[in-house]
């Protein structure tokens, strides 16, 4: 079983060397990483400034994606969910 996994990984590596890495995938991954990073930073600063008001939104993959992709409306929705539900 392990031999098939190793052969599959080596075959994928050889295919990438021959054909090249698809640029569309690299661009999409880069944009995703940048947006999630911005979302984490926004949540971090919201938690720092919101601590004075007793507001804390956990930083995890879901909240980082919401804050990163939706921007300020995403932060507002996360804050509203936290205030009204918790």
Tab-separated table of N, CA, C and O in Angstrom:
chain	number	residue	atom	x	y	z
A	1	UNK	N	0.828	-1.195	0.000
A	1	UNK	CA	0.000	0.000	0.000
A	1	UNK	C	0.867	1.251	0.000
A	1	UNK	O	0.584	2.194	-0.722
A	2	UNK	N	1.913	1.274	0.826
A	2	UNK	CA	2.777	2.447	0.903
A	2	UNK	C	3.517	2.685	-0.407
A	2	UNK	O	3.835	3.826	-0.733
A	3	UNK	N	3.803	1.611	-1.139
A	3	UNK	CA	4.505	1.745	-2.413
A	3	UNK	C	3.641	2.525	-3.401
A	3	UNK	O	4.148	3.380	-4.137
A	4	UNK	N	2.332	2.283	-3.403
A	4	UNK	CA	1.436	2.986	-4.315
A	4	UNK	C	1.344	4.474	-3.973
A	4	UNK	O	1.250	5.319	-4.870
A	5	UNK	N	1.359	4.786	-2.691
A	5	UNK	CA	1.326	6.194	-2.277
A	5	UNK	C	2.596	6.902	-2.732
A	5	UNK	O	2.542	8.008	-3.286
A	6	UNK	N	3.732	6.274	-2.510
A	6	UNK	CA	5.009	6.873	-2.913
A	6	UNK	C	5.070	7.038	-4.431
A	6	UNK	O	5.485	8.082	-4.938
A	7	UNK	N	4.627	6.027	-5.175
A	7	UNK	CA	4.611	6.133	-6.634
A	7	UNK	C	3.656	7.222	-7.106
A	7	UNK	O	3.956	7.946	-8.072
A	8	UNK	N	2.525	7.361	-6.445
A	8	UNK	CA	1.576	8.411	-6.808
A	8	UNK	C	2.141	9.806	-6.579
A	8	UNK	O	2.004	10.699	-7.418
A	9	UNK	N	2.808	9.995	-5.447
A	9	UNK	CA	3.417	11.296	-5.150
A	9	UNK	C	4.543	11.585	-6.131
A	9	UNK	O	4.653	12.704	-6.654
A	10	UNK	N	5.385	10.592	-6.399
A	10	UNK	CA	6.468	10.797	-7.362
A	10	UNK	C	5.929	11.075	-8.761
A	10	UNK	O	6.461	11.914	-9.495
A	11	UNK	N	4.855	10.393	-9.146
A	11	UNK	CA	4.237	10.642	-10.441
A	11	UNK	C	3.676	12.057	-10.534
A	11	UNK	O	3.797	12.720	-11.574
A	12	UNK	N	3.067	12.544	-9.456
A	12	UNK	CA	2.540	13.916	-9.449
A	12	UNK	C	3.674	14.928	-9.555
A	12	UNK	O	3.550	15.933	-10.263
A	13	UNK	N	4.781	14.668	-8.876
A	13	UNK	CA	5.936	15.570	-8.938
A	13	UNK	C	6.509	15.602	-10.350
A	13	UNK	O	6.820	16.666	-10.893
A	14	UNK	N	6.655	14.430	-10.967
A	14	UNK	CA	7.185	14.374	-12.327
A	14	UNK	C	6.236	15.093	-13.295
A	14	UNK	O	6.679	15.840	-14.180
A	15	UNK	N	4.935	14.909	-13.123
A	15	UNK	CA	3.961	15.580	-13.976
A	15	UNK	C	4.048	17.100	-13.830
A	15	UNK	O	3.979	17.831	-14.822
A	16	UNK	N	4.230	17.583	-12.602
A	16	UNK	CA	4.376	19.025	-12.396
A	16	UNK	C	5.660	19.556	-13.021
A	16	UNK	O	5.702	20.683	-13.522
A	17	UNK	N	6.737	18.769	-12.960
A	17	UNK	CA	7.983	19.208	-13.593
A	17	UNK	C	7.840	19.274	-15.113
A	17	UNK	O	8.370	20.174	-15.755
A	18	UNK	N	7.120	18.323	-15.684
A	18	UNK	CA	6.969	18.282	-17.135
A	18	UNK	C	5.991	19.358	-17.611
A	18	UNK	O	6.280	20.125	-18.520
A	19	UNK	N	4.836	19.410	-16.996
A	19	UNK	CA	3.784	20.316	-17.453
A	19	UNK	C	3.892	21.703	-16.833
A	19	UNK	O	3.481	22.685	-17.425
A	20	UNK	N	4.409	21.821	-15.636
A	20	UNK	CA	4.493	23.103	-14.947
A	20	UNK	C	3.337	23.272	-13.979
A	20	UNK	O	2.298	22.631	-14.097
A	21	UNK	N	3.526	24.154	-13.039
A	21	UNK	CA	2.488	24.426	-12.051
A	21	UNK	C	1.443	25.337	-12.693
A	21	UNK	O	1.785	26.353	-13.287
A	22	UNK	N	0.174	24.988	-12.573
A	22	UNK	CA	-0.864	25.835	-13.168
A	22	UNK	C	-0.903	27.212	-12.487
A	22	UNK	O	-1.015	27.307	-11.271
A	23	UNK	N	-0.794	28.267	-13.277
A	23	UNK	CA	-0.740	29.614	-12.718
A	23	UNK	C	-2.065	30.021	-12.081
A	23	UNK	O	-2.074	30.769	-11.105
A	24	UNK	N	-3.165	29.545	-12.615
A	24	UNK	CA	-4.467	29.894	-12.051
A	24	UNK	C	-4.575	29.398	-10.615
A	24	UNK	O	-5.077	30.112	-9.747
A	25	UNK	N	-4.089	28.200	-10.346
A	25	UNK	CA	-4.126	27.643	-8.997
A	25	UNK	C	-3.245	28.450	-8.064
A	25	UNK	O	-3.630	28.725	-6.919
A	26	UNK	N	-2.080	28.861	-8.527
A	26	UNK	CA	-1.156	29.634	-7.689
A	26	UNK	C	-1.758	31.002	-7.370
A	26	UNK	O	-1.671	31.480	-6.239
A	27	UNK	N	-2.376	31.646	-8.347
A	27	UNK	CA	-3.012	32.947	-8.111
A	27	UNK	C	-4.164	32.818	-7.124
A	27	UNK	O	-4.313	33.647	-6.223
A	28	UNK	N	-4.986	31.792	-7.297
A	28	UNK	CA	-6.126	31.586	-6.413
A	28	UNK	C	-5.666	31.320	-4.979
A	28	UNK	O	-6.226	31.864	-4.034
A	29	UNK	N	-4.638	30.505	-4.828
A	29	UNK	CA	-4.106	30.194	-3.504
A	29	UNK	C	-3.510	31.436	-2.859
A	29	UNK	O	-3.684	31.666	-1.661
A	30	UNK	N	-2.817	32.238	-3.639
A	30	UNK	CA	-2.228	33.471	-3.112
A	30	UNK	C	-3.289	34.450	-2.650
A	30	UNK	O	-3.161	35.058	-1.581
A	31	UNK	N	-4.347	34.624	-3.441
A	31	UNK	CA	-5.433	35.517	-3.050
A	31	UNK	C	-6.126	35.020	-1.784
A	31	UNK	O	-6.476	35.806	-0.904
A	32	UNK	N	-6.341	33.714	-1.703
A	32	UNK	CA	-6.965	33.137	-0.517
A	32	UNK	C	-6.111	33.384	0.717
A	32	UNK	O	-6.618	33.802	1.764
A	33	UNK	N	-4.811	33.167	0.604
A	33	UNK	CA	-3.904	33.365	1.733
A	33	UNK	C	-3.899	34.824	2.177
A	33	UNK	O	-3.932	35.119	3.376
A	34	UNK	N	-3.870	35.746	1.227
A	34	UNK	CA	-3.846	37.172	1.569
A	34	UNK	C	-5.145	37.586	2.252
A	34	UNK	O	-5.138	38.296	3.265
A	35	UNK	N	-6.280	37.126	1.730
A	35	UNK	CA	-7.565	37.492	2.328
A	35	UNK	C	-7.716	36.922	3.737
A	35	UNK	O	-8.227	37.599	4.628
A	36	UNK	N	-7.299	35.683	3.938
A	36	UNK	CA	-7.398	35.082	5.274
A	36	UNK	C	-6.466	35.812	6.241
A	36	UNK	O	-6.836	36.063	7.402
A	37	UNK	N	-5.289	36.195	5.783
A	37	UNK	CA	-4.360	36.936	6.640
A	37	UNK	C	-4.947	38.289	7.034
A	37	UNK	O	-4.852	38.700	8.196
A	38	UNK	N	-5.551	38.982	6.088
A	38	UNK	CA	-6.188	40.259	6.400
A	38	UNK	C	-7.344	40.056	7.379
A	38	UNK	O	-7.537	40.842	8.306
A	39	UNK	N	-8.101	38.988	7.196
A	39	UNK	CA	-9.190	38.678	8.124
A	39	UNK	C	-8.696	38.413	9.530
A	39	UNK	O	-9.286	38.882	10.505
A	40	UNK	N	-7.589	37.692	9.658
A	40	UNK	CA	-7.021	37.414	10.976
A	40	UNK	C	-6.544	38.704	11.628
A	40	UNK	O	-6.767	38.930	12.828
A	41	UNK	N	-5.897	39.572	10.855
A	41	UNK	CA	-5.433	40.848	11.410
A	41	UNK	C	-6.603	41.727	11.850
A	41	UNK	O	-6.545	42.357	12.915
A	42	UNK	N	-7.654	41.772	11.061
A	42	UNK	CA	-8.833	42.555	11.441
A	42	UNK	C	-9.466	42.007	12.714
A	42	UNK	O	-9.853	42.778	13.604
A	43	UNK	N	-9.575	40.701	12.811
A	43	UNK	CA	-10.123	40.098	14.025
A	43	UNK	C	-9.234	40.360	15.231
A	43	UNK	O	-9.717	40.609	16.339
A	44	UNK	N	-7.935	40.328	15.025
A	44	UNK	CA	-6.990	40.597	16.113
A	44	UNK	C	-7.187	42.016	16.653
A	44	UNK	O	-7.298	42.225	17.867
A	45	UNK	N	-7.249	42.994	15.745
A	45	UNK	CA	-7.421	44.376	16.191
A	45	UNK	C	-8.820	44.608	16.763
A	45	UNK	O	-8.980	45.396	17.706
A	46	UNK	N	-9.819	43.929	16.227
A	46	UNK	CA	-11.156	44.024	16.804
A	46	UNK	C	-11.166	43.480	18.230
A	46	UNK	O	-11.784	44.067	19.119
A	47	UNK	N	-10.459	42.399	18.466
A	47	UNK	CA	-10.391	41.835	19.812
A	47	UNK	C	-9.622	42.744	20.765
A	47	UNK	O	-9.975	42.848	21.940
A	48	UNK	N	-8.588	43.410	20.263
A	48	UNK	CA	-7.826	44.320	21.132
A	48	UNK	C	-8.691	45.511	21.530
A	48	UNK	O	-8.777	45.866	22.711
A	49	UNK	N	-9.336	46.145	20.547
A	49	UNK	CA	-10.146	47.319	20.855
A	49	UNK	C	-11.482	46.941	21.473
A	49	UNK	O	-12.059	47.724	22.237
A	50	UNK	N	-11.994	45.778	21.166
A	50	UNK	CA	-13.260	45.337	21.731
A	50	UNK	C	-13.148	44.805	23.143
A	50	UNK	O	-14.160	44.621	23.822
A	51	UNK	N	-11.933	44.567	23.606
A	51	UNK	CA	-11.746	44.065	24.966
A	51	UNK	C	-12.234	45.073	25.997
A	51	UNK	O	-12.687	44.692	27.081
A	52	UNK	N	-12.162	46.343	25.669
A	52	UNK	CA	-12.646	47.381	26.587
A	52	UNK	C	-14.165	47.322	26.738
A	52	UNK	O	-14.706	47.735	27.761
A	53	UNK	N	-14.841	46.800	25.734
A	53	UNK	CA	-16.299	46.684	25.770
A	53	UNK	C	-16.766	45.276	26.120
A	53	UNK	O	-17.962	45.001	26.110
A	54	UNK	N	-15.820	44.387	26.398
A	54	UNK	CA	-16.172	43.005	26.710
A	54	UNK	C	-16.489	42.176	25.480
A	54	UNK	O	-17.214	41.193	25.562
A	55	UNK	N	-15.953	42.560	24.346
A	55	UNK	CA	-16.217	41.874	23.089
A	55	UNK	C	-15.009	41.020	22.718
A	55	UNK	O	-13.886	41.523	22.656
A	56	UNK	N	-15.245	39.742	22.488
A	56	UNK	CA	-14.169	38.849	22.059
A	56	UNK	C	-14.726	37.884	21.020
A	56	UNK	O	-15.644	37.123	21.300
A	57	UNK	N	-14.164	37.944	19.830
A	57	UNK	CA	-14.549	37.024	18.755
A	57	UNK	C	-13.376	36.079	18.541
A	57	UNK	O	-12.260	36.531	18.277
A	58	UNK	N	-13.583	34.781	18.661
A	58	UNK	CA	-12.466	33.844	18.499
A	58	UNK	C	-11.910	33.882	17.082
A	58	UNK	O	-12.646	34.077	16.114
A	59	UNK	N	-10.610	33.713	16.996
A	59	UNK	CA	-9.953	33.687	15.695
A	59	UNK	C	-9.767	32.228	15.302
A	59	UNK	O	-8.956	31.517	15.891
A	60	UNK	N	-10.560	31.787	14.336
A	60	UNK	CA	-10.422	30.440	13.798
A	60	UNK	C	-10.606	30.512	12.287
A	60	UNK	O	-10.742	31.598	11.721
A	61	UNK	N	-10.597	29.377	11.629
A	61	UNK	CA	-10.651	29.366	10.163
A	61	UNK	C	-11.952	29.975	9.646
A	61	UNK	O	-11.936	30.750	8.682
A	62	UNK	N	-13.076	29.666	10.270
A	62	UNK	CA	-14.355	30.183	9.791
A	62	UNK	C	-14.440	31.694	9.936
A	62	UNK	O	-14.817	32.403	8.989
A	63	UNK	N	-14.110	32.217	11.115
A	63	UNK	CA	-14.214	33.656	11.316
A	63	UNK	C	-13.192	34.410	10.471
A	63	UNK	O	-13.470	35.507	9.997
A	64	UNK	N	-12.013	33.824	10.258
A	64	UNK	CA	-11.007	34.468	9.409
A	64	UNK	C	-11.479	34.517	7.958
A	64	UNK	O	-11.279	35.528	7.271
A	65	UNK	N	-12.111	33.449	7.485
A	65	UNK	CA	-12.650	33.450	6.119
A	65	UNK	C	-13.777	34.463	5.960
A	65	UNK	O	-13.831	35.187	4.960
A	66	UNK	N	-14.674	34.532	6.937
A	66	UNK	CA	-15.782	35.490	6.867
A	66	UNK	C	-15.245	36.915	6.872
A	66	UNK	O	-15.634	37.741	6.055
A	67	UNK	N	-14.330	37.209	7.778
A	67	UNK	CA	-13.777	38.562	7.865
A	67	UNK	C	-12.920	38.880	6.646
A	67	UNK	O	-12.909	40.019	6.174
A	68	UNK	N	-12.218	37.908	6.111
A	68	UNK	CA	-11.350	38.155	4.967
A	68	UNK	C	-12.110	38.362	3.679
A	68	UNK	O	-11.797	39.257	2.897
A	69	UNK	N	-13.138	37.562	3.443
A	69	UNK	CA	-13.874	37.663	2.186
A	69	UNK	C	-14.937	38.751	2.205
A	69	UNK	O	-15.191	39.399	1.203
A	70	UNK	N	-15.568	38.980	3.347
A	70	UNK	CA	-16.638	39.970	3.397
A	70	UNK	C	-16.161	41.350	3.857
A	70	UNK	O	-16.882	42.325	3.705
A	71	UNK	N	-15.002	41.425	4.468
A	71	UNK	CA	-14.462	42.709	4.898
A	71	UNK	C	-15.204	43.267	6.108
A	71	UNK	O	-15.541	42.547	7.042
A	72	UNK	N	-15.464	44.582	6.074
A	72	UNK	CA	-16.142	45.223	7.202
A	72	UNK	C	-17.555	44.702	7.440
A	72	UNK	O	-17.945	44.538	8.607
A	73	UNK	N	-18.340	44.413	6.409
A	73	UNK	CA	-19.647	43.797	6.694
A	73	UNK	C	-19.517	42.432	7.378
A	73	UNK	O	-20.347	42.063	8.208
A	74	UNK	N	-18.470	41.699	7.054
A	74	UNK	CA	-18.239	40.425	7.721
A	74	UNK	C	-17.899	40.602	9.185
A	74	UNK	O	-18.385	39.874	10.050
A	75	UNK	N	-17.050	41.599	9.484
A	75	UNK	CA	-16.731	41.890	10.879
A	75	UNK	C	-17.973	42.356	11.637
A	75	UNK	O	-18.193	41.971	12.786
A	76	UNK	N	-18.785	43.174	10.972
A	76	UNK	CA	-20.014	43.643	11.612
A	76	UNK	C	-20.974	42.481	11.882
A	76	UNK	O	-21.602	42.432	12.944
A	77	UNK	N	-21.075	41.556	10.948
A	77	UNK	CA	-21.971	40.419	11.158
A	77	UNK	C	-21.461	39.508	12.264
A	77	UNK	O	-22.250	39.011	13.073
A	78	UNK	N	-20.154	39.290	12.313
A	78	UNK	CA	-19.600	38.477	13.403
A	78	UNK	C	-19.818	39.149	14.755
A	78	UNK	O	-20.125	38.488	15.751
A	79	UNK	N	-19.668	40.470	14.782
A	79	UNK	CA	-19.899	41.208	16.024
A	79	UNK	C	-21.374	41.139	16.421
A	79	UNK	O	-21.691	40.933	17.600
A	80	UNK	N	-22.273	41.291	15.459
A	80	UNK	CA	-23.705	41.217	15.758
A	80	UNK	C	-24.087	39.827	16.252
A	80	UNK	O	-24.874	39.694	17.203
A	81	UNK	N	-23.539	38.812	15.644
A	81	UNK	CA	-23.820	37.440	16.101
A	81	UNK	C	-23.326	37.246	17.520
A	81	UNK	O	-24.016	36.670	18.367
A	82	UNK	N	-22.157	37.775	17.808
A	82	UNK	CA	-21.606	37.634	19.161
A	82	UNK	C	-22.461	38.396	20.189
A	82	UNK	O	-22.727	37.870	21.265
A	83	UNK	N	-22.881	39.594	19.842
A	83	UNK	CA	-23.648	40.410	20.793
A	83	UNK	C	-25.037	39.829	21.017
A	83	UNK	O	-25.493	39.737	22.155
A	84	UNK	N	-25.715	39.423	19.951
A	84	UNK	CA	-27.094	38.993	20.102
A	84	UNK	C	-27.257	37.552	20.534
A	84	UNK	O	-28.247	37.200	21.154
A	85	UNK	N	-26.312	36.689	20.205
A	85	UNK	CA	-26.460	35.281	20.565
A	85	UNK	C	-25.744	34.955	21.868
A	85	UNK	O	-26.262	34.229	22.704
A	86	UNK	N	-24.562	35.498	22.047
A	86	UNK	CA	-23.806	35.168	23.263
A	86	UNK	C	-23.999	36.246	24.242
A	86	UNK	O	-23.800	36.831	24.954
